[in-house]
XYZ file of C-alpha atoms in Angstrom:
695
model
C 0.000 0.000 0.000
C 1.559 3.290 -1.107
C 1.190 6.504 0.826
C -0.440 9.591 -0.613
C 1.955 12.548 -1.270
C 0.530 14.365 1.753
C 0.874 11.347 4.016
C 4.407 10.689 2.732
C 5.412 14.291 3.417
C 3.956 14.014 6.914
C 6.006 10.873 7.555
C 9.214 12.884 6.918
C 8.289 15.456 9.587
C 10.820 15.395 12.446
C 10.245 18.665 14.284
C 9.461 22.381 14.134
C 11.495 25.574 14.227
C 11.875 27.124 17.652
C 14.357 29.972 16.925
C 15.541 31.779 13.748
C 18.532 34.048 13.086
C 20.547 34.723 9.882
C 23.254 32.228 10.844
C 21.461 29.775 13.137
C 18.123 27.962 13.304
C 17.077 25.997 16.396
C 14.690 23.069 16.069
C 12.526 21.287 18.620
C 12.399 17.631 17.599
C 9.206 15.636 17.875
C 9.148 12.915 20.511
C 8.349 10.463 17.692
C 11.370 11.607 15.623
C 14.031 8.897 15.118
C 16.712 8.808 17.788
C 19.333 6.689 15.997
C 18.138 5.210 12.681
C 15.555 6.796 10.378
C 13.463 4.368 8.356
C 10.819 6.762 7.050
C 12.815 7.818 3.957
C 12.684 4.317 2.484
C 16.355 3.585 3.187
C 17.838 3.102 6.677
C 19.846 6.178 7.562
C 21.570 7.426 10.709
C 19.617 10.277 12.294
C 20.225 12.617 13.962
C 23.813 12.946 12.787
C 26.211 15.852 13.243
C 26.828 17.681 9.917
C 23.899 15.828 8.319
C 21.299 17.629 6.207
C 17.633 18.464 6.828
C 15.039 20.448 4.870
C 12.636 23.257 5.749
C 9.764 24.069 3.373
C 10.063 27.521 1.764
C 8.381 29.560 -0.959
C 10.726 28.439 -3.737
C 11.374 24.845 -2.650
C 13.263 23.768 0.441
C 15.775 25.470 2.659
C 18.780 23.155 3.108
C 20.395 23.271 6.545
C 23.240 21.397 8.192
C 23.075 20.020 11.731
C 25.635 21.713 13.974
C 24.784 20.325 17.431
C 22.166 18.206 19.204
C 21.166 18.459 22.840
C 18.515 17.341 25.350
C 16.570 19.712 27.569
C 14.420 18.590 30.511
C 10.847 19.828 30.440
C 8.208 19.630 33.163
C 5.519 18.584 30.706
C 5.523 16.322 27.682
C 4.799 18.014 24.381
C 3.133 15.251 22.465
C 0.057 15.731 20.334
C -3.164 14.412 21.864
C -1.845 14.026 25.420
C -4.069 15.723 27.990
C -2.769 14.116 31.181
C -0.556 17.008 32.280
C -1.927 16.980 35.784
C -1.554 13.236 36.387
C 2.249 12.938 36.237
C 4.907 15.256 37.621
C 8.070 13.896 35.961
C 10.660 15.661 33.734
C 10.371 14.827 30.058
C 13.365 14.928 27.709
C 13.002 17.351 24.787
C 15.588 17.007 22.023
C 16.800 20.130 20.261
C 19.264 20.722 17.496
C 20.942 23.730 15.865
C 21.074 24.173 12.096
C 23.262 26.236 9.778
C 21.333 27.455 6.694
C 23.246 26.627 3.488
C 21.031 27.200 0.457
C 17.869 26.149 -1.336
C 16.837 22.933 -3.066
C 14.461 23.642 -5.944
C 12.397 21.399 -8.210
C 13.330 22.248 -11.799
C 10.139 20.837 -13.323
C 11.679 17.807 -15.021
C 12.165 14.122 -14.351
C 15.320 12.062 -14.294
C 15.838 8.723 -16.079
C 14.089 6.868 -13.243
C 11.009 9.100 -13.395
C 11.766 10.884 -10.128
C 11.637 14.642 -9.681
C 14.854 16.460 -10.494
C 16.171 18.952 -7.926
C 18.821 21.660 -8.144
C 20.774 22.989 -5.166
C 21.759 26.675 -5.093
C 23.976 28.285 -2.488
C 22.506 31.181 -0.476
C 19.208 31.868 1.262
C 16.764 34.505 0.029
C 13.936 34.003 2.530
C 14.254 32.516 6.010
C 11.571 30.306 7.591
C 9.446 31.335 10.548
C 8.992 29.894 14.031
C 6.775 26.822 13.898
C 7.639 25.797 10.331
C 8.064 22.077 9.783
C 11.498 20.461 9.520
C 11.743 17.428 7.217
C 14.144 14.602 6.521
C 15.383 14.706 2.911
C 14.618 11.733 0.725
C 17.417 9.732 -0.844
C 16.969 11.617 -4.108
C 16.945 15.016 -2.423
C 20.004 14.152 -0.359
C 21.982 13.202 -3.443
C 20.821 16.328 -5.274
C 22.269 18.524 -2.529
C 25.791 17.212 -3.206
C 25.562 16.339 -6.895
C 24.098 19.621 -8.180
C 26.253 21.953 -10.251
C 27.512 22.336 -13.801
C 30.644 20.975 -15.482
C 31.230 18.389 -12.777
C 33.511 16.220 -14.883
C 35.903 14.653 -12.361
C 34.747 12.268 -9.632
C 36.957 12.435 -6.541
C 34.932 10.428 -4.014
C 31.604 9.982 -2.254
C 29.844 11.821 0.566
C 29.020 9.557 3.574
C 26.673 12.252 4.941
C 24.628 12.410 1.734
C 23.686 8.802 1.011
C 27.089 8.147 -0.601
C 26.356 10.682 -3.329
C 29.149 11.105 -5.880
C 31.338 14.126 -5.242
C 32.476 15.514 -8.582
C 34.319 18.748 -9.271
C 34.680 21.262 -12.076
C 38.411 21.393 -13.013
C 38.094 25.041 -14.054
C 36.990 25.922 -10.543
C 39.360 23.610 -8.699
C 42.597 24.439 -10.537
C 41.803 27.838 -12.027
C 41.573 29.632 -8.697
C 44.151 27.679 -6.676
C 43.662 24.778 -4.273
C 45.168 24.131 -0.833
C 45.308 20.528 0.446
C 45.942 20.742 4.188
C 46.267 18.088 6.879
C 48.546 16.264 9.292
C 51.219 13.918 8.045
C 49.697 10.512 7.315
C 46.206 11.887 6.746
C 46.260 11.158 2.995
C 47.308 14.502 1.429
C 49.798 13.046 -1.051
C 47.339 10.411 -2.250
C 44.679 13.102 -2.654
C 46.998 15.262 -4.762
C 48.118 12.305 -6.890
C 44.495 11.226 -7.261
C 43.304 14.681 -8.344
C 45.925 14.693 -11.093
C 45.195 11.144 -12.234
C 41.394 11.381 -12.104
C 41.432 14.715 -13.943
C 43.594 13.277 -16.729
C 41.467 10.116 -16.937
C 38.294 12.210 -17.300
C 39.949 14.438 -19.923
C 41.149 11.423 -21.880
C 37.666 9.943 -21.829
C 36.221 13.244 -23.060
C 38.658 13.668 -25.966
C 38.640 10.014 -27.000
C 40.863 7.136 -26.020
C 42.998 7.538 -29.156
C 44.062 11.059 -28.152
C 46.109 12.245 -25.194
C 44.709 15.185 -23.196
C 46.458 18.500 -23.820
C 47.068 19.017 -20.093
C 50.131 20.178 -18.145
C 50.891 19.294 -14.535
C 54.247 20.263 -13.003
C 54.909 18.629 -9.610
C 57.649 20.137 -7.428
C 58.454 17.145 -5.239
C 60.846 17.818 -2.309
C 60.664 14.229 -1.004
C 60.940 12.196 -4.199
C 57.500 10.603 -3.748
C 55.605 11.231 -6.971
C 57.780 9.502 -9.571
C 56.446 6.210 -8.167
C 52.830 7.382 -8.441
C 53.091 7.994 -12.189
C 55.809 5.532 -13.178
C 53.499 3.646 -15.571
C 52.306 6.833 -17.266
C 53.853 9.110 -19.857
C 55.685 11.300 -17.372
C 58.890 13.335 -17.446
C 60.965 12.976 -14.259
C 63.970 15.177 -13.442
C 66.287 14.660 -10.474
C 69.767 15.607 -9.243
C 71.080 12.081 -9.822
C 69.611 10.607 -13.010
C 68.973 6.887 -13.328
C 67.055 4.821 -15.850
C 63.862 6.697 -16.677
C 64.937 9.851 -14.798
C 66.682 12.777 -16.492
C 69.223 15.220 -15.093
C 67.673 18.265 -13.409
C 69.109 21.382 -15.040
C 68.389 24.993 -14.101
C 71.249 26.982 -15.705
C 72.698 30.045 -13.991
C 71.627 32.313 -16.818
C 67.971 31.570 -15.970
C 68.372 33.410 -12.648
C 67.242 37.021 -12.369
C 68.933 39.753 -10.324
C 66.767 39.154 -7.225
C 67.664 35.443 -7.179
C 71.356 36.226 -7.672
C 71.202 38.784 -4.854
C 69.549 36.259 -2.540
C 72.053 33.521 -3.337
C 75.120 35.764 -2.927
C 73.549 37.520 0.079
C 74.276 40.879 -1.524
C 73.625 43.986 0.562
C 71.267 46.629 -0.796
C 73.442 49.745 -0.763
C 76.659 48.729 -2.514
C 76.687 45.109 -3.569
C 73.301 44.847 -5.342
C 73.963 47.756 -7.758
C 77.360 46.263 -8.618
C 75.840 42.820 -9.127
C 73.050 44.169 -11.345
C 75.515 46.080 -13.478
C 77.720 43.001 -13.909
C 74.642 40.972 -14.903
C 73.605 43.597 -17.460
C 77.033 43.587 -19.019
C 77.501 39.815 -19.267
C 73.945 39.349 -20.611
C 74.360 42.112 -23.179
C 77.414 40.366 -24.600
C 80.221 42.342 -23.023
C 82.402 39.262 -23.246
C 82.623 37.597 -26.653
C 84.349 34.236 -26.354
C 86.299 32.465 -29.032
C 83.962 29.456 -28.855
C 80.987 31.482 -30.144
C 79.874 31.131 -33.743
C 80.114 34.143 -36.061
C 76.403 34.875 -35.748
C 76.501 34.524 -31.948
C 79.453 36.921 -31.799
C 77.628 39.475 -33.938
C 74.485 39.208 -31.811
C 76.459 39.627 -28.586
C 78.241 42.659 -30.046
C 74.881 44.164 -31.084
C 73.519 43.664 -27.579
C 76.623 45.166 -26.029
C 76.618 48.222 -28.280
C 72.841 48.629 -27.889
C 73.222 48.672 -24.105
C 75.976 51.304 -24.420
C 73.819 53.456 -26.717
C 70.813 53.290 -24.382
C 73.043 54.219 -21.443
C 74.505 57.229 -23.260
C 71.051 58.462 -24.275
C 69.955 58.108 -20.654
C 72.863 60.304 -19.572
C 71.747 62.918 -22.113
C 68.270 62.976 -20.579
C 69.508 63.116 -16.981
C 72.452 65.320 -16.096
C 75.011 63.500 -13.930
C 75.870 64.689 -10.429
C 79.519 65.366 -9.648
C 79.911 62.095 -7.792
C 78.515 60.203 -10.790
C 80.635 61.970 -13.435
C 83.820 60.235 -12.320
C 82.138 56.821 -12.195
C 80.747 57.328 -15.695
C 84.149 58.469 -16.960
C 85.825 55.298 -15.738
C 83.033 53.265 -17.346
C 83.814 54.947 -20.661
C 87.450 53.928 -20.196
C 86.308 50.329 -19.630
C 84.168 50.495 -22.804
C 87.189 51.771 -24.749
C 89.287 48.863 -23.484
C 86.565 46.331 -24.330
C 86.180 47.658 -27.882
C 89.944 47.542 -28.391
C 89.869 43.873 -27.394
C 86.849 43.123 -29.612
C 88.152 44.959 -32.668
C 90.335 42.026 -33.688
C 87.338 39.645 -33.539
C 85.429 41.595 -36.223
C 87.720 42.392 -39.132
C 84.920 43.550 -41.426
C 83.822 46.191 -38.888
C 87.275 47.355 -37.744
C 86.893 50.797 -39.292
C 83.522 51.487 -37.624
C 84.718 50.134 -34.256
C 87.840 52.320 -34.499
C 85.642 55.389 -35.055
C 83.746 54.640 -31.845
C 87.004 54.073 -29.928
C 88.395 57.385 -31.217
C 85.252 59.252 -30.146
C 85.348 57.745 -26.645
C 89.070 58.412 -26.288
C 88.644 62.044 -27.379
C 85.843 62.583 -24.845
C 87.884 61.052 -22.032
C 90.978 63.153 -22.788
C 88.970 66.367 -22.845
C 87.278 65.795 -19.464
C 89.737 63.812 -17.300
C 91.696 65.712 -14.680
C 94.274 64.778 -12.058
C 94.350 66.353 -8.594
C 96.148 65.706 -6.410
C 98.798 63.819 -8.421
C 97.744 60.221 -8.980
C 94.045 60.908 -8.265
C 91.999 61.112 -11.470
C 88.508 62.555 -11.792
C 86.221 63.761 -14.598
C 84.531 67.070 -15.311
C 80.976 67.253 -16.582
C 80.273 65.671 -19.976
C 78.660 67.955 -22.538
C 75.830 67.035 -24.873
C 78.082 67.481 -27.885
C 80.699 65.072 -26.470
C 78.136 62.353 -25.900
C 76.593 62.849 -29.359
C 80.057 62.439 -30.876
C 80.108 58.935 -29.360
C 76.460 58.094 -30.135
C 76.682 58.930 -33.880
C 79.466 56.437 -34.807
C 77.833 53.914 -32.459
C 74.550 54.203 -34.357
C 76.379 53.725 -37.665
C 78.112 50.573 -36.387
C 74.898 49.117 -34.923
C 73.055 49.769 -38.191
C 75.646 47.764 -40.133
C 75.405 44.917 -37.608
C 71.633 44.673 -38.095
C 70.091 47.369 -35.900
C 69.691 48.117 -32.223
C 68.449 45.316 -29.951
C 65.852 46.262 -27.345
C 65.353 43.705 -24.574
C 61.939 43.352 -22.937
C 62.063 44.146 -19.260
C 65.201 44.731 -17.286
C 68.330 43.634 -19.112
C 69.830 42.114 -16.000
C 66.781 39.813 -15.727
C 66.462 38.782 -19.378
C 67.384 35.061 -19.712
C 70.324 35.499 -22.088
C 73.124 32.953 -21.930
C 76.372 33.646 -20.111
C 78.977 31.683 -18.200
C 79.197 31.740 -14.410
C 82.946 32.339 -14.497
C 82.402 35.354 -16.751
C 80.009 36.840 -14.182
C 82.554 36.451 -11.376
C 85.266 38.041 -13.553
C 82.948 40.873 -14.533
C 82.100 41.514 -10.875
C 85.810 41.892 -10.101
C 86.233 44.261 -13.053
C 83.256 46.434 -12.124
C 84.380 46.536 -8.496
C 87.792 47.812 -9.593
C 86.196 50.504 -11.748
C 83.948 51.615 -8.874
C 86.780 51.290 -6.321
C 84.724 48.961 -4.102
C 86.764 45.760 -4.410
C 86.687 45.104 -0.674
C 82.869 45.040 -0.731
C 82.538 42.558 -3.606
C 85.031 39.872 -2.623
C 82.351 37.927 -0.729
C 80.019 37.910 -3.756
C 82.625 36.545 -6.116
C 83.698 33.979 -3.532
C 80.110 32.657 -3.268
C 79.822 32.405 -7.058
C 83.201 30.709 -7.533
C 82.440 28.264 -4.713
C 79.210 27.265 -6.427
C 80.988 26.864 -9.753
C 83.537 24.516 -8.199
C 81.004 22.464 -6.186
C 80.226 19.300 -8.132
C 76.813 18.947 -6.435
C 75.740 22.362 -7.670
C 77.502 22.271 -11.025
C 75.393 19.375 -12.297
C 72.242 21.450 -11.750
C 73.368 24.980 -12.606
C 76.156 24.304 -15.110
C 75.817 25.394 -18.713
C 75.272 21.978 -20.247
C 75.609 21.756 -23.998
C 72.407 22.095 -25.927
C 70.349 23.691 -23.124
C 68.269 26.453 -24.666
C 65.362 28.365 -23.197
C 62.818 27.011 -25.698
C 64.154 23.477 -25.299
C 63.934 23.715 -21.513
C 60.322 24.940 -21.682
C 59.397 22.104 -24.036
C 60.930 19.543 -21.693
C 59.760 20.862 -18.343
C 56.378 22.439 -19.184
C 55.515 20.401 -22.265
C 55.814 20.870 -25.994
C 53.077 21.549 -28.516
C 49.818 19.628 -27.842
C 51.695 17.994 -24.941
C 52.935 15.167 -27.149
C 55.816 14.428 -24.759
C 53.551 13.750 -21.772
C 51.107 15.517 -19.490
C 53.011 15.331 -16.175
C 56.411 16.660 -15.136
C 57.824 15.536 -11.787
C 60.798 17.568 -10.539
C 62.521 15.691 -7.703
C 64.110 18.268 -5.371
C 65.075 15.774 -2.665
C 68.851 15.891 -3.259
C 69.188 19.542 -4.273
C 71.786 21.161 -1.928
C 70.201 23.231 0.830
C 72.018 26.367 -0.376
C 70.266 26.076 -3.730
C 66.907 24.456 -3.095
C 64.913 27.671 -2.573
C 66.570 29.415 -5.524
C 66.031 26.427 -7.841
C 62.382 26.181 -6.795
C 61.890 29.930 -7.293
C 63.501 29.891 -10.749
C 61.406 26.949 -11.982
C 58.166 28.537 -10.750
C 59.046 32.000 -12.095
C 60.176 30.780 -15.528
C 56.954 28.767 -15.823
C 54.855 31.801 -14.891
C 56.675 34.231 -17.188
C 56.517 31.818 -20.135
C 52.722 31.616 -19.755
C 52.554 35.418 -19.556
C 54.310 35.657 -22.904
C 52.134 32.921 -24.392
C 49.053 35.007 -23.614
C 50.707 38.178 -24.892
C 51.467 36.653 -28.305
C 47.879 35.488 -28.874
C 45.559 38.149 -30.233
C 42.499 36.754 -28.469
C 44.474 36.540 -25.170
C 44.049 32.794 -24.838
C 45.948 31.049 -22.052
C 47.783 27.724 -21.860
C 46.216 25.962 -18.837
C 48.973 24.646 -16.563
C 48.899 23.402 -12.962
C 51.882 23.868 -10.641
C 51.809 21.457 -7.678
C 53.913 22.286 -4.597
C 54.304 19.441 -2.110
C 55.405 20.318 1.470
C 54.558 23.914 0.629
C 55.334 25.216 4.135
C 59.052 24.718 3.409
C 59.002 26.939 0.305
C 56.102 29.344 0.819
C 56.870 30.232 4.415
C 55.729 33.568 5.819
C 58.509 36.151 6.138
C 59.028 39.665 7.497
C 58.170 41.997 4.645
C 59.969 44.934 6.260
C 63.371 43.309 5.873
C 65.868 45.216 3.724
C 67.598 42.144 2.375
C 65.457 39.161 1.463
C 67.045 35.744 1.753
C 66.504 32.855 -0.675
C 63.463 31.545 1.227
C 61.766 34.960 1.068
C 62.516 35.313 -2.661
C 61.013 31.850 -3.253
C 57.905 32.791 -1.293
C 57.533 36.064 -3.228
C 57.488 34.170 -6.528
C 54.599 31.992 -5.339
C 52.814 35.035 -3.935
C 52.920 36.635 -7.380
C 51.640 33.432 -8.994
C 48.852 33.238 -6.402
C 47.798 36.825 -7.145
C 48.158 36.850 -10.928
C 48.434 33.240 -12.117
C 44.717 32.828 -12.861
C 44.844 35.510 -15.592
C 47.582 33.608 -17.422
C 46.244 30.068 -16.984
C 48.576 28.983 -14.168
C 46.859 27.243 -11.249
C 48.460 26.378 -7.909
C 47.929 23.242 -5.834
C 49.559 23.536 -2.404
C 49.959 20.578 -0.063
C 51.031 21.298 3.507
C 50.856 19.849 7.013
C 51.495 23.236 8.669
C 49.081 25.817 7.231
C 49.921 28.260 10.044
C 53.451 28.575 8.602
C 52.297 29.327 5.046
C 52.366 32.817 3.568
C 49.053 34.553 4.379
C 49.088 36.109 0.898
C 49.214 32.735 -0.855
C 46.682 31.128 1.451
C 44.225 34.012 1.055
C 44.361 33.630 -2.739
C 43.357 29.951 -2.583
C 39.651 29.743 -3.350
C 39.243 25.991 -2.701
C 40.382 23.861 0.221
C 40.666 20.122 0.794
C 41.020 19.713 4.559
C 42.246 16.405 5.973
C 42.777 15.656 9.651
C 44.287 18.659 11.488
C 45.168 18.313 15.175
C 47.394 21.302 15.915
C 45.449 24.102 17.581
C 47.264 26.892 15.677
C 46.531 25.217 12.354
C 42.900 24.683 13.328
C 42.580 28.338 14.308
C 43.947 29.442 10.939
C 41.663 27.096 8.998
C 38.659 28.354 10.956
C 39.368 31.852 9.653
C 39.096 30.628 6.067
C 35.366 29.891 6.223
C 32.305 31.944 7.197
C 31.193 31.841 10.822
C 28.045 29.831 10.166
C 30.011 26.974 8.522
C 32.643 26.419 11.184
C 30.668 23.629 12.784
C 31.773 21.269 10.006
C 35.423 22.022 10.785
C 35.036 20.608 14.282
C 35.361 17.216 12.599
C 38.951 17.960 11.544
C 40.789 16.455 14.570
C 38.867 13.177 14.248
C 38.766 12.662 10.475
C 40.069 9.218 9.438
C 42.517 8.818 6.552
C 41.088 9.267 3.053
C 38.393 11.558 4.444
C 38.481 15.301 3.849
C 36.254 18.354 3.868
C 35.967 20.074 0.492
C 34.948 23.694 0.678
C 35.280 26.892 -1.312
C 34.832 27.803 -4.956
C 35.116 24.206 -6.218
C 32.080 23.027 -4.210
C 28.539 24.352 -4.045
C 28.652 23.755 -0.280
C 31.155 22.380 2.234
C 30.979 18.617 1.986
C 32.635 15.711 3.763
C 34.296 13.532 1.097
C 35.567 10.002 1.302
C 38.339 10.208 -1.295
C 38.556 7.499 -3.944
C 41.105 4.836 -3.159
C 44.257 4.604 -5.256
C 45.882 1.241 -6.036
C 49.211 0.651 -4.329
C 51.210 1.192 -7.533
C 49.599 4.615 -8.092
C 50.283 6.034 -4.631
C 53.212 8.335 -3.800
C 55.939 6.642 -1.772
C 54.978 8.306 1.491
C 53.971 5.284 3.566
C 54.706 5.205 7.274
C 57.892 3.265 8.154
C 57.163 -0.364 9.067
C 59.296 -0.723 12.195
C 57.661 -3.869 13.487
C 58.067 -5.957 10.327
C 61.796 -5.206 10.347
C 62.207 -5.670 14.098
C 60.328 -8.966 14.102
C 62.209 -10.349 11.109
C 59.244 -10.471 8.737
C 61.233 -8.298 6.332
C 64.988 -8.602 5.938
C 66.681 -5.203 5.565
C 70.404 -5.345 4.854
C 72.624 -2.273 4.624
C 75.910 -1.562 2.838
C 77.154 1.686 4.378
C 80.270 1.671 2.181
C 78.148 1.829 -0.939
C 76.065 4.632 0.565
C 79.070 6.708 1.664
C 80.783 6.284 -1.695
C 77.708 7.660 -3.371
C 77.477 10.428 -0.753
C 81.136 11.439 -1.163
C 81.104 11.134 -4.966
C 83.651 8.329 -4.937
C 83.555 6.310 -8.139
C 85.307 2.946 -7.949
C 86.429 1.834 -11.374
C 86.368 -1.851 -12.140
C 89.825 -3.290 -12.018
């Protein structure tokens, strides 16, 4: 015997509203309401249950609310319909109450699903609140699933919701990756598996959408400080780079000429007043081709000479626009002497342009002789340079540059443009500039740091100028070439990168990726982007909060600043961030505030819980009280990627697809179930770079 619609609706009644406010609704439960298991929805279901869902009838459908707490109050009289024996018994009666957080509305869209049931749509936000006395209902199985499964473009399934009848939790990749995601939780709570799963399930869904015969045109770059993720994708088309290459793993290379002036300053620990200006000038000069080596091809030599002469021309025109102070006149005069010496050395490299180069040298020499003075004896200084003197240098320079192919204008600051140079040349140029500026004693430490790095075999393998490394080739290998034909995932293993370099290397990789996507968008008329996801595991080590009032930023601060810029601007250029961290309280507030979606695993630390609580509105913090007790593989998804905060049981990954982040199995080794032998000699030889040749 089936119930009428009215009778069925009445069977779902569990209580009535007793109190209403914008962020809280209190409900008085009926005495007949279920106290552990509800059977009146057709399927056995736990009720009442913390963070479960209930419905309240409204004008445009149902108000959806989440249970925050449940309590029992003692009343002098029973409140049961039809009972009139108030005066016969004088015993306290338990009255159950619960508090609800209003989430949104569940509306009937006027259509039927494949099974003939009504189709519902959940929308976040409440337009009209209920009144005191309104009925509170249990949602049916269909309504419960609709609360979690509503939304458009939900292509990727990541798990199920235990609180919503095991409804499928699917996400929109544009929302999840386009506006940055933070995966937070204690160690061992399942963060790494969640991150690996999000990548894998997204690629599987994309491959299914574009056809099994085609590979998805996706790009994931995983910065892996622990060496975990190469195992998770070892059976896929993945590019893996590490400090020590083995079969299937390539050599990690981030050449020195990729670094910009801020990264060089952080590595050398250059001070702001004297050392940074000297370092930036040396970088400008080596990048603009001040040193032309004999190993360069003819075309490379000509291009370096054009860059060098273009930089000199731009500098001279800048002096024309801005009159030099007396203290700067002498410095500029000695620079002109250095330019004269350089051109004398280069003249023999370019026989076909010897006449034009000689004209420039003559003009510089004439200007120097007419302005240099000596007082007292042995102390040289320069008088002011006139406009005519500078034009006499600029005119032959322009003639020479025109014959070489025209002036070369570099985009952005020249010292930051990724033009090739040798690390030794930079150290030599620093010494030369320091001599010209008479600040040798202040620059010795910088050159020592650079020369130490160049001689360190651990660092040289990463930063050395390996043959064949070009900027376009590096981008094709590390980000992915056209249509991603060389694979969709790049794993960069940072586990053995020396501590002196790890923050700089991480910063350079992230910055180069970001700037390349900026230029991709710039070169497309319709401003299309190249969607790319940058994954940062153990993010608290690289995106750590720092004091922004410090004069000199260290390498960790420079690394954090790069990610802060990506967090603020990456969305416009198609670069999404996925941050995984067990210490959210140590993360940069700027980066964390730019994350629009959060996947929260178990969090026990009180400081971390306090920070996470600040990420969500006040009326939704009840769900976060589950964080200390969440089991592994369970997480709370909230933010832009989800219509409402939802508890998710993450899909399980097979053993071979999980990152190698398992807990150590002490007992199996102690009890002899697993035999673990060790050859310390082999380990120390590898550690000390000792190679034993076969005799």
